[in-house]
PDB file of C-alpha atoms in Angstrom:
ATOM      1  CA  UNK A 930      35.339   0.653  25.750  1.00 48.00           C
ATOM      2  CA  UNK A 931      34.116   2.165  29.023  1.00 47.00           C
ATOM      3  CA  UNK A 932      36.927   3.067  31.743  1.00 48.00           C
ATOM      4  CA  UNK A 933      38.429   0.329  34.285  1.00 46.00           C
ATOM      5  CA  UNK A 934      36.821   0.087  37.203  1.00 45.00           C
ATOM      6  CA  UNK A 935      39.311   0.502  40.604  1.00 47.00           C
ATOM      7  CA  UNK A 936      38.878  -3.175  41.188  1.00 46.00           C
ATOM      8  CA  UNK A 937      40.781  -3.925  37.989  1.00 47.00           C
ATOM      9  CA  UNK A 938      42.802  -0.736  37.343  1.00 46.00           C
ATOM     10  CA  UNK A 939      46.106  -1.448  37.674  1.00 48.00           C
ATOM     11  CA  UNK A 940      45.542  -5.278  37.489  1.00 49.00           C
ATOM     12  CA  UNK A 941      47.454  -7.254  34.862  1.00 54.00           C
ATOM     13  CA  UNK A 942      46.225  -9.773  33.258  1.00 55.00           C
ATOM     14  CA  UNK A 943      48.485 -13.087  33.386  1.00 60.00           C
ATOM     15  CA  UNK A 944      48.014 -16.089  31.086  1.00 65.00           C
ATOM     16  CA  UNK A 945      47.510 -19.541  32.589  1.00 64.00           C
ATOM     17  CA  UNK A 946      50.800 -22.221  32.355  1.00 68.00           C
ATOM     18  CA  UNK A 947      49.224 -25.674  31.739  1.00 63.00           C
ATOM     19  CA  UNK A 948      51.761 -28.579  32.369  1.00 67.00           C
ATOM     20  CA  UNK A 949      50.943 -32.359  32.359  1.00 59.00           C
ATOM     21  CA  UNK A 950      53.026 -35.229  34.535  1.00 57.00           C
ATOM     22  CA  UNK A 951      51.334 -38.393  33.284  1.00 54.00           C
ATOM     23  CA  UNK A 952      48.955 -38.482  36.132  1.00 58.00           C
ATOM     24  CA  UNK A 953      47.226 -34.879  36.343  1.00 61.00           C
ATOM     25  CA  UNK A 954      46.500 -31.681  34.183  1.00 61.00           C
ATOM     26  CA  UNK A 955      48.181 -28.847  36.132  1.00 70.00           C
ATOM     27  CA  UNK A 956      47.349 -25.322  35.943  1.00 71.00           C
ATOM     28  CA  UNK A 957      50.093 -22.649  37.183  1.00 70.00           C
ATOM     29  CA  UNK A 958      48.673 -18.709  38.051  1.00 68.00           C
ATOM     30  CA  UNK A 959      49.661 -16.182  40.004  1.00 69.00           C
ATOM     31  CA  UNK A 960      52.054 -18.559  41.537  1.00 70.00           C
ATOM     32  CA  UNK A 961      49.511 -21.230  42.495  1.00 74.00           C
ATOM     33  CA  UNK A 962      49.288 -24.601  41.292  1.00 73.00           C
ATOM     34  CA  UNK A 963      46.268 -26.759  40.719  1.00 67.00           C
ATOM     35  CA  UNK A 964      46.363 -30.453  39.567  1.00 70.00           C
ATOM     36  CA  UNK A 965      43.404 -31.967  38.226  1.00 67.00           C
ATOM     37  CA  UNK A 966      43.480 -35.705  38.035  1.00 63.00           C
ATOM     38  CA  UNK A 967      43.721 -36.753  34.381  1.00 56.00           C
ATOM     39  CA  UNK A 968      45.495 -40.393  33.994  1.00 53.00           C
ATOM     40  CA  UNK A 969      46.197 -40.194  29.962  1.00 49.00           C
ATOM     41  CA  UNK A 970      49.526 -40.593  28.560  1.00 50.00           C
ATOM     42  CA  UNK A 971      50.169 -38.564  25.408  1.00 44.00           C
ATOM     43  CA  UNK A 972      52.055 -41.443  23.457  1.00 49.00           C
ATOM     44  CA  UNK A 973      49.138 -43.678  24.377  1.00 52.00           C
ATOM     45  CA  UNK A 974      46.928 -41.303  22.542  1.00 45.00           C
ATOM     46  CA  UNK A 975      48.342 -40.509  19.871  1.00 47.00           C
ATOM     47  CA  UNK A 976      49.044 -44.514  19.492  1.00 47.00           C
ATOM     48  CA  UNK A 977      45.547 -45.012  19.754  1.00 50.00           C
ATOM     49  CA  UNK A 978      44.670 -42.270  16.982  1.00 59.00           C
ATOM     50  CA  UNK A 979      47.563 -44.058  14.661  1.00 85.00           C
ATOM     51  CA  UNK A 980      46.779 -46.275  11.126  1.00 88.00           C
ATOM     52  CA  UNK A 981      47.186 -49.209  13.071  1.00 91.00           C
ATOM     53  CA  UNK A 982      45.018 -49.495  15.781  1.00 89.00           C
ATOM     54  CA  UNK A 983      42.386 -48.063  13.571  1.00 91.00           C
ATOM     55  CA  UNK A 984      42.770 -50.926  11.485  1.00 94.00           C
ATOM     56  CA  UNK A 985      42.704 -53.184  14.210  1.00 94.00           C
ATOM     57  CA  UNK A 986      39.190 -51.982  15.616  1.00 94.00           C
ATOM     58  CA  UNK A 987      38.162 -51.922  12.365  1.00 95.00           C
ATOM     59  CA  UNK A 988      38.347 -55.466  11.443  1.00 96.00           C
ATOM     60  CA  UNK A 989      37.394 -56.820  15.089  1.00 96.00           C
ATOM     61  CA  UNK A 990      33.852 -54.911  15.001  1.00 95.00           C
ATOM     62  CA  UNK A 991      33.598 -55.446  11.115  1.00 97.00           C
ATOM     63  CA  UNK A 992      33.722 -59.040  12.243  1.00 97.00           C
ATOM     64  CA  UNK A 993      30.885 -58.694  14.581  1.00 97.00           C
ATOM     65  CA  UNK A 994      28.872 -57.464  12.482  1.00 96.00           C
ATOM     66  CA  UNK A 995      28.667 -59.189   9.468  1.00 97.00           C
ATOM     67  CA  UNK A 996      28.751 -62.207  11.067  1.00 97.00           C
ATOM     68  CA  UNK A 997      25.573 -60.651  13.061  1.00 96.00           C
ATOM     69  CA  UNK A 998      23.791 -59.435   9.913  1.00 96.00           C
ATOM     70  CA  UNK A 999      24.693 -62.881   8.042  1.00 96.00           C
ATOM     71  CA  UNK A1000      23.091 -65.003  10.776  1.00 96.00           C
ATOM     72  CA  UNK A1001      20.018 -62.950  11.863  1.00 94.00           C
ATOM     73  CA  UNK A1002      19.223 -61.254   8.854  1.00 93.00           C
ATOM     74  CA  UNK A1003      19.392 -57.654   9.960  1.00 91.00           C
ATOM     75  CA  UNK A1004      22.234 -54.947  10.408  1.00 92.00           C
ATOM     76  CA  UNK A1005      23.568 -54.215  13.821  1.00 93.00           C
ATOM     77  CA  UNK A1006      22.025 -51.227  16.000  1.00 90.00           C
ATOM     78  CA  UNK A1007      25.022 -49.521  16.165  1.00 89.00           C
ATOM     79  CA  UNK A1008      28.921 -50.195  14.680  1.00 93.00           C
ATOM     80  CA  UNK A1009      31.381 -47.648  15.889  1.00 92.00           C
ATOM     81  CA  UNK A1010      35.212 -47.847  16.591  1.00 91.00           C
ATOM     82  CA  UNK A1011      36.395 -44.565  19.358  1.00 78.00           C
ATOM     83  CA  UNK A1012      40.497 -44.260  17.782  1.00 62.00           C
ATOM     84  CA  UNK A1013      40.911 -41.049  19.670  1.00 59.00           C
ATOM     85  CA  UNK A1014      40.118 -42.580  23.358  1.00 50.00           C
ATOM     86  CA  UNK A1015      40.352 -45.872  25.365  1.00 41.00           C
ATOM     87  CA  UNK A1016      36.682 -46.841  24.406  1.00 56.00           C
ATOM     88  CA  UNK A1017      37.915 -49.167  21.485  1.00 69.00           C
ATOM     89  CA  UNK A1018      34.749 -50.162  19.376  1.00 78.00           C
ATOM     90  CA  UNK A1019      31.508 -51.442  19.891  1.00 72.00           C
ATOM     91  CA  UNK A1020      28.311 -53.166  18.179  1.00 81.00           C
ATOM     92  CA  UNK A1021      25.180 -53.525  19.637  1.00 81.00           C
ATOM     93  CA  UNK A1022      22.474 -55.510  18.896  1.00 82.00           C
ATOM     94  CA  UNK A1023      18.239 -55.442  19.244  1.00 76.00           C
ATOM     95  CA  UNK A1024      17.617 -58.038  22.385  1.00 79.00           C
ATOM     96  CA  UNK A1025      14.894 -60.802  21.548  1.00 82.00           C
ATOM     97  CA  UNK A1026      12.235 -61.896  23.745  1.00 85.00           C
ATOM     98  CA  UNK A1027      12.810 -65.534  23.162  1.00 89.00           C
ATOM     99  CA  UNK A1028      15.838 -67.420  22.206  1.00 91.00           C
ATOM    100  CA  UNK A1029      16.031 -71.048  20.375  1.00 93.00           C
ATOM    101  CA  UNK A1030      18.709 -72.786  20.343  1.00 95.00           C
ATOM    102  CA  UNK A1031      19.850 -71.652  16.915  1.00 95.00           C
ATOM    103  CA  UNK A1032      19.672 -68.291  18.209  1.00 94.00           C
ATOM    104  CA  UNK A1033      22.069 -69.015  20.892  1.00 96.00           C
ATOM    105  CA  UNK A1034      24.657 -70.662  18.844  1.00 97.00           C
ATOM    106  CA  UNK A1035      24.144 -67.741  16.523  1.00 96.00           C
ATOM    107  CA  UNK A1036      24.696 -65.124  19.399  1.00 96.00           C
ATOM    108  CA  UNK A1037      28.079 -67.689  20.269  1.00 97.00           C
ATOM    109  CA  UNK A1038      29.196 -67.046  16.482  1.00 98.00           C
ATOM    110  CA  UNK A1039      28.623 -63.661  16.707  1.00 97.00           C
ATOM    111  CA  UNK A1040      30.598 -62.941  19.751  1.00 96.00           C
ATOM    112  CA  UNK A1041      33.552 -65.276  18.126  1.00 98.00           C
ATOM    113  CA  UNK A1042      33.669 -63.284  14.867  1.00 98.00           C
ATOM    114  CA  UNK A1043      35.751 -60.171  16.370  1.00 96.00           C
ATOM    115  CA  UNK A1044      38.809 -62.087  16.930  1.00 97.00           C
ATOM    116  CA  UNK A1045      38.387 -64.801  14.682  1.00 98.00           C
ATOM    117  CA  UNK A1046      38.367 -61.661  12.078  1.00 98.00           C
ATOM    118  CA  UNK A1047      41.598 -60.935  13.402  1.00 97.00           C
ATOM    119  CA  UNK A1048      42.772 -64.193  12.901  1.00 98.00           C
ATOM    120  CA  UNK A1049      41.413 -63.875   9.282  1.00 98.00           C
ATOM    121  CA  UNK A1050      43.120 -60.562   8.250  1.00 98.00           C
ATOM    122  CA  UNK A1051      46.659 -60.279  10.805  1.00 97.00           C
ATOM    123  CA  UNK A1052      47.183 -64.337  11.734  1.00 97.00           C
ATOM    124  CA  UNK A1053      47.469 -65.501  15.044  1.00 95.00           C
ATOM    125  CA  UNK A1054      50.514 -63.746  16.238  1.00 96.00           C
ATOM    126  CA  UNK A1055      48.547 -60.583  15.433  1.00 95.00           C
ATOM    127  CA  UNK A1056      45.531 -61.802  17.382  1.00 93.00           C
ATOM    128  CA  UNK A1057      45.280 -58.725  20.059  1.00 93.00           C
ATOM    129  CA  UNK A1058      43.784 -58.365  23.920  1.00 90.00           C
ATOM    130  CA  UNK A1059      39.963 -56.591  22.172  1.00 88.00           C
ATOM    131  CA  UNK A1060      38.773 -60.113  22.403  1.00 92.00           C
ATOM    132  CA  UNK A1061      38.686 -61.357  25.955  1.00 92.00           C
ATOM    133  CA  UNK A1062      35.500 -59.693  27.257  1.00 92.00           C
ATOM    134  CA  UNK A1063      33.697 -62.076  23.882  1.00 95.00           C
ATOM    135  CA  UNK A1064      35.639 -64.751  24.665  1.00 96.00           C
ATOM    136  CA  UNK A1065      33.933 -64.627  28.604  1.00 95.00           C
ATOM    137  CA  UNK A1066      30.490 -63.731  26.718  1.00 95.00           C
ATOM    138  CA  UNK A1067      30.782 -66.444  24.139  1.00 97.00           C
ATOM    139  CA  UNK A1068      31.610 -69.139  26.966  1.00 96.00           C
ATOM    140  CA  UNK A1069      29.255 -68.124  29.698  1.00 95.00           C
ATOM    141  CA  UNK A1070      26.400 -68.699  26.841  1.00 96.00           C
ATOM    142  CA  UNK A1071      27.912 -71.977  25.975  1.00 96.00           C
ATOM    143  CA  UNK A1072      27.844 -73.212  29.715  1.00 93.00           C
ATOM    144  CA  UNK A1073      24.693 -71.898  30.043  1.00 92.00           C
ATOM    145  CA  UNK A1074      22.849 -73.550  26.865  1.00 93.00           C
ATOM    146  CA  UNK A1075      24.734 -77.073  28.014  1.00 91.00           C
ATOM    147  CA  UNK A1076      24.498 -76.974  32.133  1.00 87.00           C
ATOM    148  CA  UNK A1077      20.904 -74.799  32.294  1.00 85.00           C
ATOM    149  CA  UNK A1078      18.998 -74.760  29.844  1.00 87.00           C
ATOM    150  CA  UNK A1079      19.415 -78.888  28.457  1.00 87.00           C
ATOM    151  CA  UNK A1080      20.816 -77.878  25.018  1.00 90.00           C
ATOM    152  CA  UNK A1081      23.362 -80.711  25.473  1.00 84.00           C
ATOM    153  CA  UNK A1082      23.532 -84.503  26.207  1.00 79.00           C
ATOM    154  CA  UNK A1083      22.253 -83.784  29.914  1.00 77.00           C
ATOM    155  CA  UNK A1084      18.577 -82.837  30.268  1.00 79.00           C
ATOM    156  CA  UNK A1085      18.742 -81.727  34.032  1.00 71.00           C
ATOM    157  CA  UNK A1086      20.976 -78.294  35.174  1.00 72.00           C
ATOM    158  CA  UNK A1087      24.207 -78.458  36.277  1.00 71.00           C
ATOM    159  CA  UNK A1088      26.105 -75.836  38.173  1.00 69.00           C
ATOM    160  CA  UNK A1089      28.174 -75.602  41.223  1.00 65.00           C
ATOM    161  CA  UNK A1090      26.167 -75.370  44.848  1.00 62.00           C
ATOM    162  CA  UNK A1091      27.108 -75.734  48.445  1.00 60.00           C
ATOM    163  CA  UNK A1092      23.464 -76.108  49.790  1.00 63.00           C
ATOM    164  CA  UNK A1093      21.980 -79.643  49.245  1.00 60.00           C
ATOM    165  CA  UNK A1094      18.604 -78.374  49.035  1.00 60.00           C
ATOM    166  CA  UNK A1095      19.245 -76.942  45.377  1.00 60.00           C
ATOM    167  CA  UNK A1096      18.846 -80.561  44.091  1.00 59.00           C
ATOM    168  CA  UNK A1097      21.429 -79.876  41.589  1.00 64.00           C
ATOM    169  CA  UNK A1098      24.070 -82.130  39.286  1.00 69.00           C
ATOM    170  CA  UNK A1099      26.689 -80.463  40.496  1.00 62.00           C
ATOM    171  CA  UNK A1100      28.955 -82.804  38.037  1.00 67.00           C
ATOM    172  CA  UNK A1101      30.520 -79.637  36.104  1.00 77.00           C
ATOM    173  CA  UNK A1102      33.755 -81.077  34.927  1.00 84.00           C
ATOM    174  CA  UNK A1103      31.832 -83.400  32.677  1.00 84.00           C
ATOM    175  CA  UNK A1104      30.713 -80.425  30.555  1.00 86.00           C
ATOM    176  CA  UNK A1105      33.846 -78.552  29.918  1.00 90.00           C
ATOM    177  CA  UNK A1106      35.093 -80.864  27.173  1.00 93.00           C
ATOM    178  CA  UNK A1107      31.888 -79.750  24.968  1.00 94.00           C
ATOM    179  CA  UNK A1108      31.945 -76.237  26.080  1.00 95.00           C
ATOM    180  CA  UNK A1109      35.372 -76.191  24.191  1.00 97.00           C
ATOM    181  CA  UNK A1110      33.894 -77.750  21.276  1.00 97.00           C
ATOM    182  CA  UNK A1111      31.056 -76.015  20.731  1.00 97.00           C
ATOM    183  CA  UNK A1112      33.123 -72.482  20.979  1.00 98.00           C
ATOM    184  CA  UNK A1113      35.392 -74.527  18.527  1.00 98.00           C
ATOM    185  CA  UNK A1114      32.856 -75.105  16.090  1.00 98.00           C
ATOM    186  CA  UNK A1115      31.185 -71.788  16.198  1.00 98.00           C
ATOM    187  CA  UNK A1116      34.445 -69.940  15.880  1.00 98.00           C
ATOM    188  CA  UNK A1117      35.539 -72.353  13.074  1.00 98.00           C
ATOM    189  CA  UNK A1118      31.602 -71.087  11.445  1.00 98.00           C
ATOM    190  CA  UNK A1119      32.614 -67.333  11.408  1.00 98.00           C
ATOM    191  CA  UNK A1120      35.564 -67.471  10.235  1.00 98.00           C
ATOM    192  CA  UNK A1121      33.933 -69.505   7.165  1.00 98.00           C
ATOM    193  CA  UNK A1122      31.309 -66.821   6.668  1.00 98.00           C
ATOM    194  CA  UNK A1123      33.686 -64.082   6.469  1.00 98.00           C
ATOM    195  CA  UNK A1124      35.630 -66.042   3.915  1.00 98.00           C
ATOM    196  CA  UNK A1125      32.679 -66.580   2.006  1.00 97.00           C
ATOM    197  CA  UNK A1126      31.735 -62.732   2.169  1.00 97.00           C
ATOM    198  CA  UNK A1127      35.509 -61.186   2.558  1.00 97.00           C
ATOM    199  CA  UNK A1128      34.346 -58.407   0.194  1.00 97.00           C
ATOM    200  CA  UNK A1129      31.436 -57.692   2.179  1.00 97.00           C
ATOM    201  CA  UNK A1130      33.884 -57.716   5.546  1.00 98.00           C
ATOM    202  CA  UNK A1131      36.375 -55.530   3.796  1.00 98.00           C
ATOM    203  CA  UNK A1132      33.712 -52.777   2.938  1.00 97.00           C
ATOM    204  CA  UNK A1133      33.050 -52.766   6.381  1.00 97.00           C
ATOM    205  CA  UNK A1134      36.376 -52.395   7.428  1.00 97.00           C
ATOM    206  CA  UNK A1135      36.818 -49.234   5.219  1.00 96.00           C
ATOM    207  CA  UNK A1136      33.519 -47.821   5.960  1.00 96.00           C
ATOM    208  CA  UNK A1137      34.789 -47.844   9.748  1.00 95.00           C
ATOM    209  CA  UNK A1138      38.267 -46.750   8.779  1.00 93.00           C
ATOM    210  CA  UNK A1139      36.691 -43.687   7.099  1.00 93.00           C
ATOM    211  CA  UNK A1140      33.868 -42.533   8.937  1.00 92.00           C
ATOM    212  CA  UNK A1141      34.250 -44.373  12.585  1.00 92.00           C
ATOM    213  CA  UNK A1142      30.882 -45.965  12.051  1.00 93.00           C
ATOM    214  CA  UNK A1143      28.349 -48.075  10.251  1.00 94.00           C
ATOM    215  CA  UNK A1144      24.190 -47.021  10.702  1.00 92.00           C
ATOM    216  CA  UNK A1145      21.641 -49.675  10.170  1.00 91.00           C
ATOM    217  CA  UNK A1146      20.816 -47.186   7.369  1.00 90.00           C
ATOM    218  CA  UNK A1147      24.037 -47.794   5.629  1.00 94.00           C
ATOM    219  CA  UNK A1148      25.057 -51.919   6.470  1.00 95.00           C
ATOM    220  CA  UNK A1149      23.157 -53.396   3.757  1.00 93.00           C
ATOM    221  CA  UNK A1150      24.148 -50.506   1.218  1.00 94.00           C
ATOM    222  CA  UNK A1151      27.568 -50.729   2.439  1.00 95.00           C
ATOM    223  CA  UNK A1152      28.134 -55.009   2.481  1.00 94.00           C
ATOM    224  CA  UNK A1153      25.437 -55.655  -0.756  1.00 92.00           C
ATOM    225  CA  UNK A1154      23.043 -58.357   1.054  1.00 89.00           C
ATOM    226  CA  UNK A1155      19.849 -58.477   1.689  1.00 87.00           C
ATOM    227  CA  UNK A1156      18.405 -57.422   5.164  1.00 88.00           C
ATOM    228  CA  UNK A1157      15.485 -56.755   6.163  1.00 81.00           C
ATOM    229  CA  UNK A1158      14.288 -58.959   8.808  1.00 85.00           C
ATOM    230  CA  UNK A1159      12.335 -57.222  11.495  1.00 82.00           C
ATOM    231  CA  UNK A1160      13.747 -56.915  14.988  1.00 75.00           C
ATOM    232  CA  UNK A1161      10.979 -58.308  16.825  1.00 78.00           C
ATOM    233  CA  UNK A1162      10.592 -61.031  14.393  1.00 84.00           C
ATOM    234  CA  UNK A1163      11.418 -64.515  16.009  1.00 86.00           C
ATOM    235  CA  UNK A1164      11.877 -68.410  14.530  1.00 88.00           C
ATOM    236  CA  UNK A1165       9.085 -69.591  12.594  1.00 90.00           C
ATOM    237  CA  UNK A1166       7.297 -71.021  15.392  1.00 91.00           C
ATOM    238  CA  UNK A1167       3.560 -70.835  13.707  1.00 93.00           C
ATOM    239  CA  UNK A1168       4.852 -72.383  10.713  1.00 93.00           C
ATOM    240  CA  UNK A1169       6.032 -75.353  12.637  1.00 93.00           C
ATOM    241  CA  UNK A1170       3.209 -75.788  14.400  1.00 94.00           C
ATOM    242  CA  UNK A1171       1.349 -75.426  11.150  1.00 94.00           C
ATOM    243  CA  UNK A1172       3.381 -78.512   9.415  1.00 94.00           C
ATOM    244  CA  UNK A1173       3.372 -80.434  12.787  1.00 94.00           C
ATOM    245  CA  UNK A1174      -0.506 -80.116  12.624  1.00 93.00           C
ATOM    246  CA  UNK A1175      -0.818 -81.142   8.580  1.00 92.00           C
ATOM    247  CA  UNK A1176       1.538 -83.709   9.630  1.00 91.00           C
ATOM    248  CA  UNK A1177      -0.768 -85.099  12.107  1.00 88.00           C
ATOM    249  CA  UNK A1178      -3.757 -85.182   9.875  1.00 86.00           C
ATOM    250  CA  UNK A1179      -2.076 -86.864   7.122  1.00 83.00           C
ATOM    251  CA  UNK A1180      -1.292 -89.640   9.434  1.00 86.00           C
ATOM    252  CA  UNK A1181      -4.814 -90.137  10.741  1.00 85.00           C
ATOM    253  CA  UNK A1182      -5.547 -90.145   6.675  1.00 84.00           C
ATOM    254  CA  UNK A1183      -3.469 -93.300   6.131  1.00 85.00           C
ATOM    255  CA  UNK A1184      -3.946 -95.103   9.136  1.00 86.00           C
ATOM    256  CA  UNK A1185      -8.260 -94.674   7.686  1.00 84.00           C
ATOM    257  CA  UNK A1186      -7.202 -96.274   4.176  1.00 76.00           C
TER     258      UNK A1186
END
């Protein structure tokens, strides 16, 4: 080791005091003090690293996606839970150029199946917070499949408009009643499938609980069912067209005999 130079000689070299206060990460040297914001709580951590709330994420995004695989015939993008920070757990799904009305109600189950997997697995006075942003999802695609897009009794849209040039039914209140049902009936369908398939749910749930995350890979391995439908595939539209076309020239065959 080479000699000090006279800028260090005679220097000592003093560790660094860390302290926290809730708020801020605060370094102490040479008698200065720097905080650094940092708003983390260490009992919140290490709450959100315990058994529990692992097991909660698990079963909420286990939900999602077998529900997802069951009605669209394909794993999930991406299934991960984040225990050690305040990300919770996500899936995430391949978008679709068009969507039927089956796929909608589909995407409706789908965003149901978190909590009503909690429901399933902890009962309702286990049923946690994780579920509110679906909850908004899953009704803001019910309002719109009923008020814009004429999935329901009312052809024309309905929404809510100041400016009478939108030519609008801006008769709302009529809708809300089968809003309600309809997210009643598709959460009342995924918690069916995941009775139907609670093996399949559970090997999700410990897949998750093990390794923090299920790859596309890995789903159909993990739940044993058969995937495999591409992701740009969409509803048989060319065989319907196909039967509606045979079914036209069978009836120009018996009106001829």
């Amino acid at each position: 080791m080479g000699p000090r130079t006279g800028r260090n000689r005679g220097r000592q070299c003093r560790p660094v005091g860390l302290t926290a206060d809730g708020r801020s990460l605060i370094a102490h040297w040479h008698g200065q003090t720097h905080a650094i914001a940092a708003p983390f709580e260490i009992n919140r951590l290490r709450q959100r690293s315990n058994a529990d709330f692992r097991a909660l994420l698990a079963v909420h995004e286990a939900g999602h996606g077998l529900v997802h695989a069951l009605l669209f015939g394909r794993a999930p993008s991406e299934i991960k839970i984040h225990v050690a920070s305040f990300e919770g757990g996500y899936n995430a799904y391949t978008s679709r150029k068009v969507w039927s009305r089956r796929n909608l109600l589909d995407s409706i189950c789908t965003s149901l199946a978190g909590r009503a997997a909690e429901l399933l697995v902890f009962g309702p006075e286990l049923s946690s917070s994780g579920a509110e942003s679906d909850l908004r999802k899953a009704t803001e695609t019910a309002a719109r499949m009923l008020r814009h897009l004429g999935h329901g009794s009312r052809v024309g849209r309905s929404d809510v408009s100041r400016d009478s040039d939108d030519n609008l039914c801006t008769d709302v209140e009529a809708t809300n009643a089968p809003i309600e049902a309809l997210l009643r009936t598709e959460h009342d369908r995924a918690t069916r499938l995941m009775e139907e398939h609670r093996d399949a749910l559970l090997a999700l749930v410990d897949e998750l609980i093990n390794h923090g995350q299920v790859t596309p890979a890995r789903f159909a391995t993990v739940v044993g069912l058969p995937l495999g439908i591409p992701e740009d595939a969409l509803d048989p539209y060319a065989d319907r067209l196909a039967s509606f076309r045979e079914a036209g020239v069978e009836t120009r065959r018996r009106m001829r005999a």
